[in-house]
Every structure is written in structure tokens, then in C-alpha cells.
Amino acid sequence: MILKVASYNMHKGVGTDRRLSPERILDVLREIDADVIALQEADRRFGTRDGVIPVHLLAEHSDWQAVAVGKRAASMGWHGNALLVRKSATVVGCDAIHLPALEPRGAVSAEVDVNGGSVCVVGMHLDLSGLWRRKQAAAILTHVAQRPTSRPTVMMGDLNDWSAASGCLRDFGRDFVMAATGPSFHARAPVARLDRIMVSRDLTIRNCGVHASAAARKASDHLPIWAVVEAA
């Protein structure tokens, strides 16, 4: 199994020019052309928490389907976290993960059969507080460890942490390998590695990077990151 994955904090579809444009988000995703995508800030924050990308746009103008992790009828994800997979993929199961937090936070996971293999994918957007990030990392690692069926695992998202030598990144790093994707925030002049892709040790990272196209620099305040992984 060779798989291209990507993570993108889409900033609710609002770009660096302050324009709301879900169409630009899809343009960027088509440029990356990943098999599995974790989105952050994919839903609006208030009201019915509608998904930013209209269902018809995803259905008619993309090769992806949204994993059904939403707890609200109009939402694409759970606390803004969403997973997209190829329409040819089979979603075996999915979960919304409740995370400890002062403000609402969550993560999402799915078991997916894609490209001739099976993988577990976790998408997350962690807290601004280092203490809460570590608690959230522990909750996610526990969720993954307690799955009834073991699968190669990819975890990705906006971790809001700079240094892999401490905090939640060190916690994740005990069992997972981090892709050296590079800085992804701020999109206009990226200096911070807030977005991360991490894989279990039965996966090999063949290639990875930050997608810094002209469209990506305008579509959100984060640049998307990507990795090509292969089952060992």
C-alpha cells in the first residue's frame, strides 16, 4: 500500500485576503491530490455549525467523500475536524473522539480500505495551552491503542506546538514517526511547524513537504502539508 495523505487547517475557508471561498480550498486540495485528507476548521463556529464546503461542491467537483463523523446534521466534522477519502475507498468505521479541554475540542478517526490496503487515520486540532495539549494527546493515543483491530496508523492535524523535543510532540514521538514537512504557518511567510503528520512504525515515509502554491498562499492562513507513506 502506497498512500498520499495531507492535512490542512482551512481557516473556515477564509483566505489571507479575508475572502470566504470554499472553491479555493477545493482548488488547493485538487493540486495536492491526496488519497486521505484531514481538515481542521472545516465547520463554521457558531449556530448549526454548517460545513464550510457545500456538499454539492464536494460531490460534483472532487474525487473525495467526507467520512460521516459529524454529530450535527449540517456539519462535515466534529469540532471542525473532518476527514476526506477517495470516493473509491471504503470506510470500515469511524469515531468522534472527545478530548479534555476548557473550550470544545475534539478529534476524529476512521478505518479506511484504500489503494489495496487498510489504514487508520486520525485528524486533530489541539489546544493553545501546552498542558491541555498533553492531556489531549494522551486521550488520542489511548483511543488508538484500544482499537479492536490493529492497522497501520496516520495521525495528522494542527497540533499548535513548535518543538518536537517537548510537550505533546514528544508524547506522540514515543510511538510515532514525524514527517519532516517543514513550516506551514503563516501562509504568507511560514515560520512555524504547527501542522504535523505522524505515522506508526509499520509505515515508511517516502516523501513529504509543504504545499506552497500561489493558490495555497491565498486560500487559508495555514499551508497544507502532505506525505507519501508505504506499508512496511
mmCIF file of C-alpha atoms in Angstrom:
data_model
loop_
_atom_site.group_PDB
_atom_site.id
_atom_site.type_symbol
_atom_site.label_atom_id
_atom_site.label_comp_id
_atom_site.label_asym_id
_atom_site.label_seq_id
_atom_site.Cartn_x
_atom_site.Cartn_y
_atom_site.Cartn_z
ATOM 1 C CA MET A 1 0.000 0.000 0.000
ATOM 2 C CA ILE A 2 1.325 3.405 -1.050
ATOM 3 C CA LEU A 3 -0.776 6.299 0.193
ATOM 4 C CA LYS A 4 -0.630 10.068 -0.121
ATOM 5 C CA VAL A 5 -2.038 11.885 2.899
ATOM 6 C CA ALA A 6 -2.489 15.571 3.619
ATOM 7 C CA SER A 7 -3.513 17.859 6.474
ATOM 8 C CA TYR A 8 -4.958 21.332 6.039
ATOM 9 C CA ASN A 9 -6.200 23.936 8.501
ATOM 10 C CA MET A 10 -8.568 25.628 6.067
ATOM 11 C CA HIS A 11 -9.421 28.549 8.393
ATOM 12 C CA LYS A 12 -13.161 28.114 7.694
ATOM 13 C CA GLY A 13 -12.488 28.919 4.039
ATOM 14 C CA VAL A 14 -11.352 32.483 4.761
ATOM 15 C CA GLY A 15 -8.135 33.353 2.949
ATOM 16 C CA THR A 16 -5.293 35.741 3.641
ATOM 17 C CA ASP A 17 -7.198 38.297 1.563
ATOM 18 C CA ARG A 18 -10.143 37.906 4.029
ATOM 19 C CA ARG A 19 -12.366 36.436 1.333
ATOM 20 C CA LEU A 20 -14.533 33.396 2.047
ATOM 21 C CA SER A 21 -14.066 30.909 -0.772
ATOM 22 C CA PRO A 22 -14.677 27.165 -0.321
ATOM 23 C CA GLU A 23 -13.953 26.809 -4.032
ATOM 24 C CA ARG A 24 -10.342 27.902 -3.439
ATOM 25 C CA ILE A 25 -9.965 25.261 -0.737
ATOM 26 C CA LEU A 26 -11.057 22.588 -3.209
ATOM 27 C CA ASP A 27 -8.667 24.004 -5.819
ATOM 28 C CA VAL A 28 -5.778 23.579 -3.362
ATOM 29 C CA LEU A 29 -6.867 20.061 -2.440
ATOM 30 C CA ARG A 30 -7.029 19.099 -6.116
ATOM 31 C CA GLU A 31 -3.465 20.406 -6.541
ATOM 32 C CA ILE A 32 -2.273 18.116 -3.738
ATOM 33 C CA ASP A 33 -4.396 15.158 -4.931
ATOM 34 C CA ALA A 34 -4.070 13.132 -1.706
ATOM 35 C CA ASP A 35 -5.876 9.854 -1.036
ATOM 36 C CA VAL A 36 -6.778 10.807 2.545
ATOM 37 C CA ILE A 37 -7.108 14.362 3.903
ATOM 38 C CA ALA A 38 -7.537 15.689 7.436
ATOM 39 C CA LEU A 39 -9.168 19.110 7.577
ATOM 40 C CA GLN A 40 -9.264 21.480 10.524
ATOM 41 C CA GLU A 41 -11.708 24.389 10.924
ATOM 42 C CA ALA A 42 -13.916 22.710 8.338
ATOM 43 C CA ASP A 43 -17.165 23.805 10.011
ATOM 44 C CA ARG A 44 -18.472 27.205 10.959
ATOM 45 C CA ARG A 45 -18.010 28.007 14.642
ATOM 46 C CA PHE A 46 -21.495 29.092 15.662
ATOM 47 C CA GLY A 47 -25.149 28.279 15.028
ATOM 48 C CA THR A 48 -25.788 24.953 13.320
ATOM 49 C CA ARG A 49 -22.021 24.551 12.678
ATOM 50 C CA ASP A 50 -22.561 24.108 8.933
ATOM 51 C CA GLY A 51 -19.753 22.624 6.881
ATOM 52 C CA VAL A 52 -17.811 25.318 5.028
ATOM 53 C CA ILE A 53 -17.534 23.248 1.828
ATOM 54 C CA PRO A 54 -21.061 22.705 0.474
ATOM 55 C CA VAL A 55 -21.985 19.047 -0.004
ATOM 56 C CA HIS A 56 -22.734 19.533 -3.684
ATOM 57 C CA LEU A 57 -19.296 21.041 -4.339
ATOM 58 C CA LEU A 58 -17.593 18.034 -2.807
ATOM 59 C CA ALA A 59 -19.862 15.608 -4.670
ATOM 60 C CA GLU A 60 -19.728 17.272 -8.088
ATOM 61 C CA HIS A 61 -16.264 18.820 -8.200
ATOM 62 C CA SER A 62 -13.963 16.496 -6.273
ATOM 63 C CA ASP A 63 -12.785 12.903 -6.029
ATOM 64 C CA TRP A 64 -13.434 12.726 -2.265
ATOM 65 C CA GLN A 65 -16.179 11.774 0.125
ATOM 66 C CA ALA A 66 -16.476 13.080 3.673
ATOM 67 C CA VAL A 67 -16.272 10.479 6.436
ATOM 68 C CA ALA A 68 -19.502 10.593 8.444
ATOM 69 C CA VAL A 69 -18.067 11.721 11.785
ATOM 70 C CA GLY A 70 -20.329 14.785 12.122
ATOM 71 C CA LYS A 71 -22.551 14.939 15.202
ATOM 72 C CA ARG A 72 -24.688 17.730 13.742
ATOM 73 C CA ALA A 73 -26.766 17.308 10.613
ATOM 74 C CA ALA A 74 -25.149 20.196 8.730
ATOM 75 C CA SER A 75 -21.565 19.680 9.944
ATOM 76 C CA MET A 76 -18.840 17.996 7.925
ATOM 77 C CA GLY A 77 -16.853 17.017 11.018
ATOM 78 C CA TRP A 78 -16.551 17.092 14.804
ATOM 79 C CA HIS A 79 -15.453 20.356 16.423
ATOM 80 C CA GLY A 80 -14.227 21.421 12.976
ATOM 81 C CA ASN A 81 -12.172 18.271 12.316
ATOM 82 C CA ALA A 82 -13.127 16.405 9.148
ATOM 83 C CA LEU A 83 -11.713 13.538 7.095
ATOM 84 C CA LEU A 84 -11.942 13.189 3.323
ATOM 85 C CA VAL A 85 -11.150 9.947 1.489
ATOM 86 C CA ARG A 86 -11.289 8.904 -2.149
ATOM 87 C CA LYS A 87 -14.745 8.016 -3.405
ATOM 88 C CA SER A 88 -13.258 4.645 -4.392
ATOM 89 C CA ALA A 89 -12.213 3.972 -0.768
ATOM 90 C CA THR A 90 -14.297 2.026 1.741
ATOM 91 C CA VAL A 91 -14.819 3.476 5.209
ATOM 92 C CA VAL A 92 -14.914 0.471 7.546
ATOM 93 C CA GLY A 93 -15.669 2.515 10.676
ATOM 94 C CA CYS A 94 -15.297 5.971 12.177
ATOM 95 C CA ASP A 95 -15.381 7.743 15.531
ATOM 96 C CA ALA A 96 -15.553 11.203 17.025
ATOM 97 C CA ILE A 97 -13.024 11.427 19.857
ATOM 98 C CA HIS A 98 -13.933 13.563 22.861
ATOM 99 C CA LEU A 99 -10.912 15.454 24.175
ATOM 100 C CA PRO A 100 -10.362 17.040 27.591
ATOM 101 C CA ALA A 101 -10.384 20.830 27.201
ATOM 102 C CA LEU A 102 -11.503 24.134 28.655
ATOM 103 C CA GLU A 103 -13.133 25.008 25.339
ATOM 104 C CA PRO A 104 -14.774 22.499 22.956
ATOM 105 C CA ARG A 105 -12.132 20.331 21.268
ATOM 106 C CA GLY A 106 -12.274 17.014 19.516
ATOM 107 C CA ALA A 107 -10.521 14.672 17.132
ATOM 108 C CA VAL A 108 -11.809 12.205 14.536
ATOM 109 C CA SER A 109 -10.688 8.773 13.412
ATOM 110 C CA ALA A 110 -11.574 6.363 10.631
ATOM 111 C CA GLU A 111 -10.564 2.915 9.442
ATOM 112 C CA VAL A 112 -10.292 3.001 5.664
ATOM 113 C CA ASP A 113 -9.613 0.432 2.954
ATOM 114 C CA VAL A 114 -7.820 2.285 0.163
ATOM 115 C CA ASN A 115 -5.179 1.591 -2.512
ATOM 116 C CA GLY A 116 -5.167 -2.110 -1.771
ATOM 117 C CA GLY A 117 -4.504 -1.733 1.942
ATOM 118 C CA SER A 118 -6.106 -0.787 5.228
ATOM 119 C CA VAL A 119 -5.191 2.190 7.408
ATOM 120 C CA CYS A 120 -6.425 4.037 10.480
ATOM 121 C CA VAL A 121 -6.435 7.827 10.124
ATOM 122 C CA VAL A 122 -6.770 10.333 12.955
ATOM 123 C CA GLY A 123 -7.356 14.062 12.427
ATOM 124 C CA MET A 124 -6.961 16.599 15.230
ATOM 125 C CA HIS A 125 -6.757 20.267 16.176
ATOM 126 C CA LEU A 126 -5.182 20.631 19.601
ATOM 127 C CA ASP A 127 -5.400 23.349 22.233
ATOM 128 C CA LEU A 128 -3.331 26.519 22.503
ATOM 129 C CA SER A 129 -2.358 25.512 26.047
ATOM 130 C CA GLY A 130 0.565 23.119 26.389
ATOM 131 C CA LEU A 131 -0.944 21.456 29.454
ATOM 132 C CA TRP A 132 -4.213 20.700 27.665
ATOM 133 C CA ARG A 133 -2.377 19.582 24.509
ATOM 134 C CA ARG A 134 -0.625 16.868 26.525
ATOM 135 C CA LYS A 135 -3.926 15.711 28.017
ATOM 136 C CA GLN A 136 -5.470 15.646 24.544
ATOM 137 C CA ALA A 137 -2.509 13.720 23.116
ATOM 138 C CA ALA A 138 -2.907 11.140 25.884
ATOM 139 C CA ALA A 139 -6.617 10.749 25.056
ATOM 140 C CA ILE A 140 -5.879 10.253 21.357
ATOM 141 C CA LEU A 141 -3.090 7.733 21.999
ATOM 142 C CA THR A 142 -5.392 5.803 24.335
ATOM 143 C CA HIS A 143 -8.145 5.760 21.702
ATOM 144 C CA VAL A 144 -5.745 4.421 19.068
ATOM 145 C CA ALA A 145 -4.287 1.789 21.415
ATOM 146 C CA GLN A 146 -7.741 0.490 22.355
ATOM 147 C CA ARG A 147 -8.998 -0.162 18.832
ATOM 148 C CA PRO A 148 -10.264 -3.738 18.433
ATOM 149 C CA THR A 149 -8.308 -4.206 15.188
ATOM 150 C CA SER A 150 -4.736 -3.024 14.732
ATOM 151 C CA ARG A 151 -3.975 -1.163 11.490
ATOM 152 C CA PRO A 152 -1.108 0.996 10.246
ATOM 153 C CA THR A 153 -1.948 4.456 11.568
ATOM 154 C CA VAL A 154 -1.545 8.015 10.303
ATOM 155 C CA MET A 155 -2.255 10.896 12.689
ATOM 156 C CA MET A 156 -2.255 14.469 11.456
ATOM 157 C CA GLY A 157 -3.542 17.941 12.097
ATOM 158 C CA ASP A 158 -2.848 21.328 13.615
ATOM 159 C CA LEU A 159 -1.063 20.481 16.872
ATOM 160 C CA ASN A 160 -0.328 24.101 17.836
ATOM 161 C CA ASP A 161 3.119 23.065 19.094
ATOM 162 C CA TRP A 162 6.510 24.236 17.869
ATOM 163 C CA SER A 163 9.072 21.840 19.291
ATOM 164 C CA ALA A 164 9.218 18.079 18.806
ATOM 165 C CA ALA A 165 11.569 17.833 21.789
ATOM 166 C CA SER A 166 8.927 18.570 24.413
ATOM 167 C CA GLY A 167 5.231 18.612 25.226
ATOM 168 C CA CYS A 168 2.657 16.693 23.196
ATOM 169 C CA LEU A 169 5.024 16.202 20.261
ATOM 170 C CA ARG A 170 7.435 14.292 22.482
ATOM 171 C CA ASP A 171 4.496 12.219 23.760
ATOM 172 C CA PHE A 172 3.392 11.333 20.234
ATOM 173 C CA GLY A 173 7.003 10.698 19.214
ATOM 174 C CA ARG A 174 7.401 7.744 21.574
ATOM 175 C CA ASP A 175 5.369 5.511 19.253
ATOM 176 C CA PHE A 176 5.028 7.529 16.043
ATOM 177 C CA VAL A 177 7.454 8.930 13.471
ATOM 178 C CA MET A 178 7.016 12.544 12.405
ATOM 179 C CA ALA A 179 7.235 13.592 8.773
ATOM 180 C CA ALA A 180 9.737 16.405 8.217
ATOM 181 C CA THR A 181 7.252 18.557 6.331
ATOM 182 C CA GLY A 182 8.557 21.996 7.314
ATOM 183 C CA PRO A 183 6.930 25.270 8.433
ATOM 184 C CA SER A 184 3.310 25.810 7.394
ATOM 185 C CA PHE A 185 2.199 28.913 9.330
ATOM 186 C CA HIS A 186 1.714 31.761 8.485
ATOM 187 C CA ALA A 187 0.867 31.053 4.830
ATOM 188 C CA ARG A 188 2.373 34.345 3.615
ATOM 189 C CA ALA A 189 5.685 33.801 5.417
ATOM 190 C CA PRO A 190 5.737 30.347 7.050
ATOM 191 C CA VAL A 191 7.996 30.067 10.106
ATOM 192 C CA ALA A 192 6.079 27.750 12.498
ATOM 193 C CA ARG A 193 5.663 23.969 12.238
ATOM 194 C CA LEU A 194 2.211 23.892 13.803
ATOM 195 C CA ASP A 195 0.854 21.271 11.392
ATOM 196 C CA ARG A 196 2.156 17.708 11.654
ATOM 197 C CA ILE A 197 1.861 14.270 10.075
ATOM 198 C CA MET A 198 2.818 11.275 12.243
ATOM 199 C CA VAL A 199 2.853 7.590 11.262
ATOM 200 C CA SER A 200 3.086 4.325 13.156
ATOM 201 C CA ARG A 201 6.350 2.413 12.833
ATOM 202 C CA ASP A 202 4.885 -0.116 10.406
ATOM 203 C CA LEU A 203 4.666 2.696 7.828
ATOM 204 C CA THR A 204 7.567 4.315 5.977
ATOM 205 C CA ILE A 205 7.539 7.972 4.947
ATOM 206 C CA ARG A 206 8.756 8.047 1.319
ATOM 207 C CA ASN A 207 8.352 11.769 0.709
ATOM 208 C CA CYS A 208 6.761 14.773 2.380
ATOM 209 C CA GLY A 209 6.512 18.535 2.233
ATOM 210 C CA VAL A 210 4.530 21.746 2.497
ATOM 211 C CA HIS A 211 2.274 22.670 -0.412
ATOM 212 C CA ALA A 212 3.122 26.311 -1.047
ATOM 213 C CA SER A 213 1.419 27.072 -4.371
ATOM 214 C CA ALA A 214 0.120 30.538 -5.181
ATOM 215 C CA ALA A 215 -3.424 29.302 -4.540
ATOM 216 C CA ALA A 216 -2.454 27.843 -1.145
ATOM 217 C CA ARG A 217 -0.856 31.100 -0.032
ATOM 218 C CA LYS A 218 -4.209 32.853 -0.502
ATOM 219 C CA ALA A 219 -6.777 30.210 0.462
ATOM 220 C CA SER A 220 -6.016 29.977 4.224
ATOM 221 C CA ASP A 221 -3.634 31.305 6.868
ATOM 222 C CA HIS A 222 -2.054 27.810 7.041
ATOM 223 C CA LEU A 223 -0.352 25.995 4.191
ATOM 224 C CA PRO A 224 -1.342 22.353 3.730
ATOM 225 C CA ILE A 225 1.204 19.622 4.441
ATOM 226 C CA TRP A 226 1.457 16.215 2.763
ATOM 227 C CA ALA A 227 3.303 12.911 2.916
ATOM 228 C CA VAL A 228 3.610 9.758 0.829
ATOM 229 C CA VAL A 229 3.686 6.678 3.053
ATOM 230 C CA GLU A 230 4.167 2.998 2.342
ATOM 231 C CA ALA A 231 3.309 -0.064 4.376
ATOM 232 C CA ALA A 232 6.440 -1.826 5.621
#
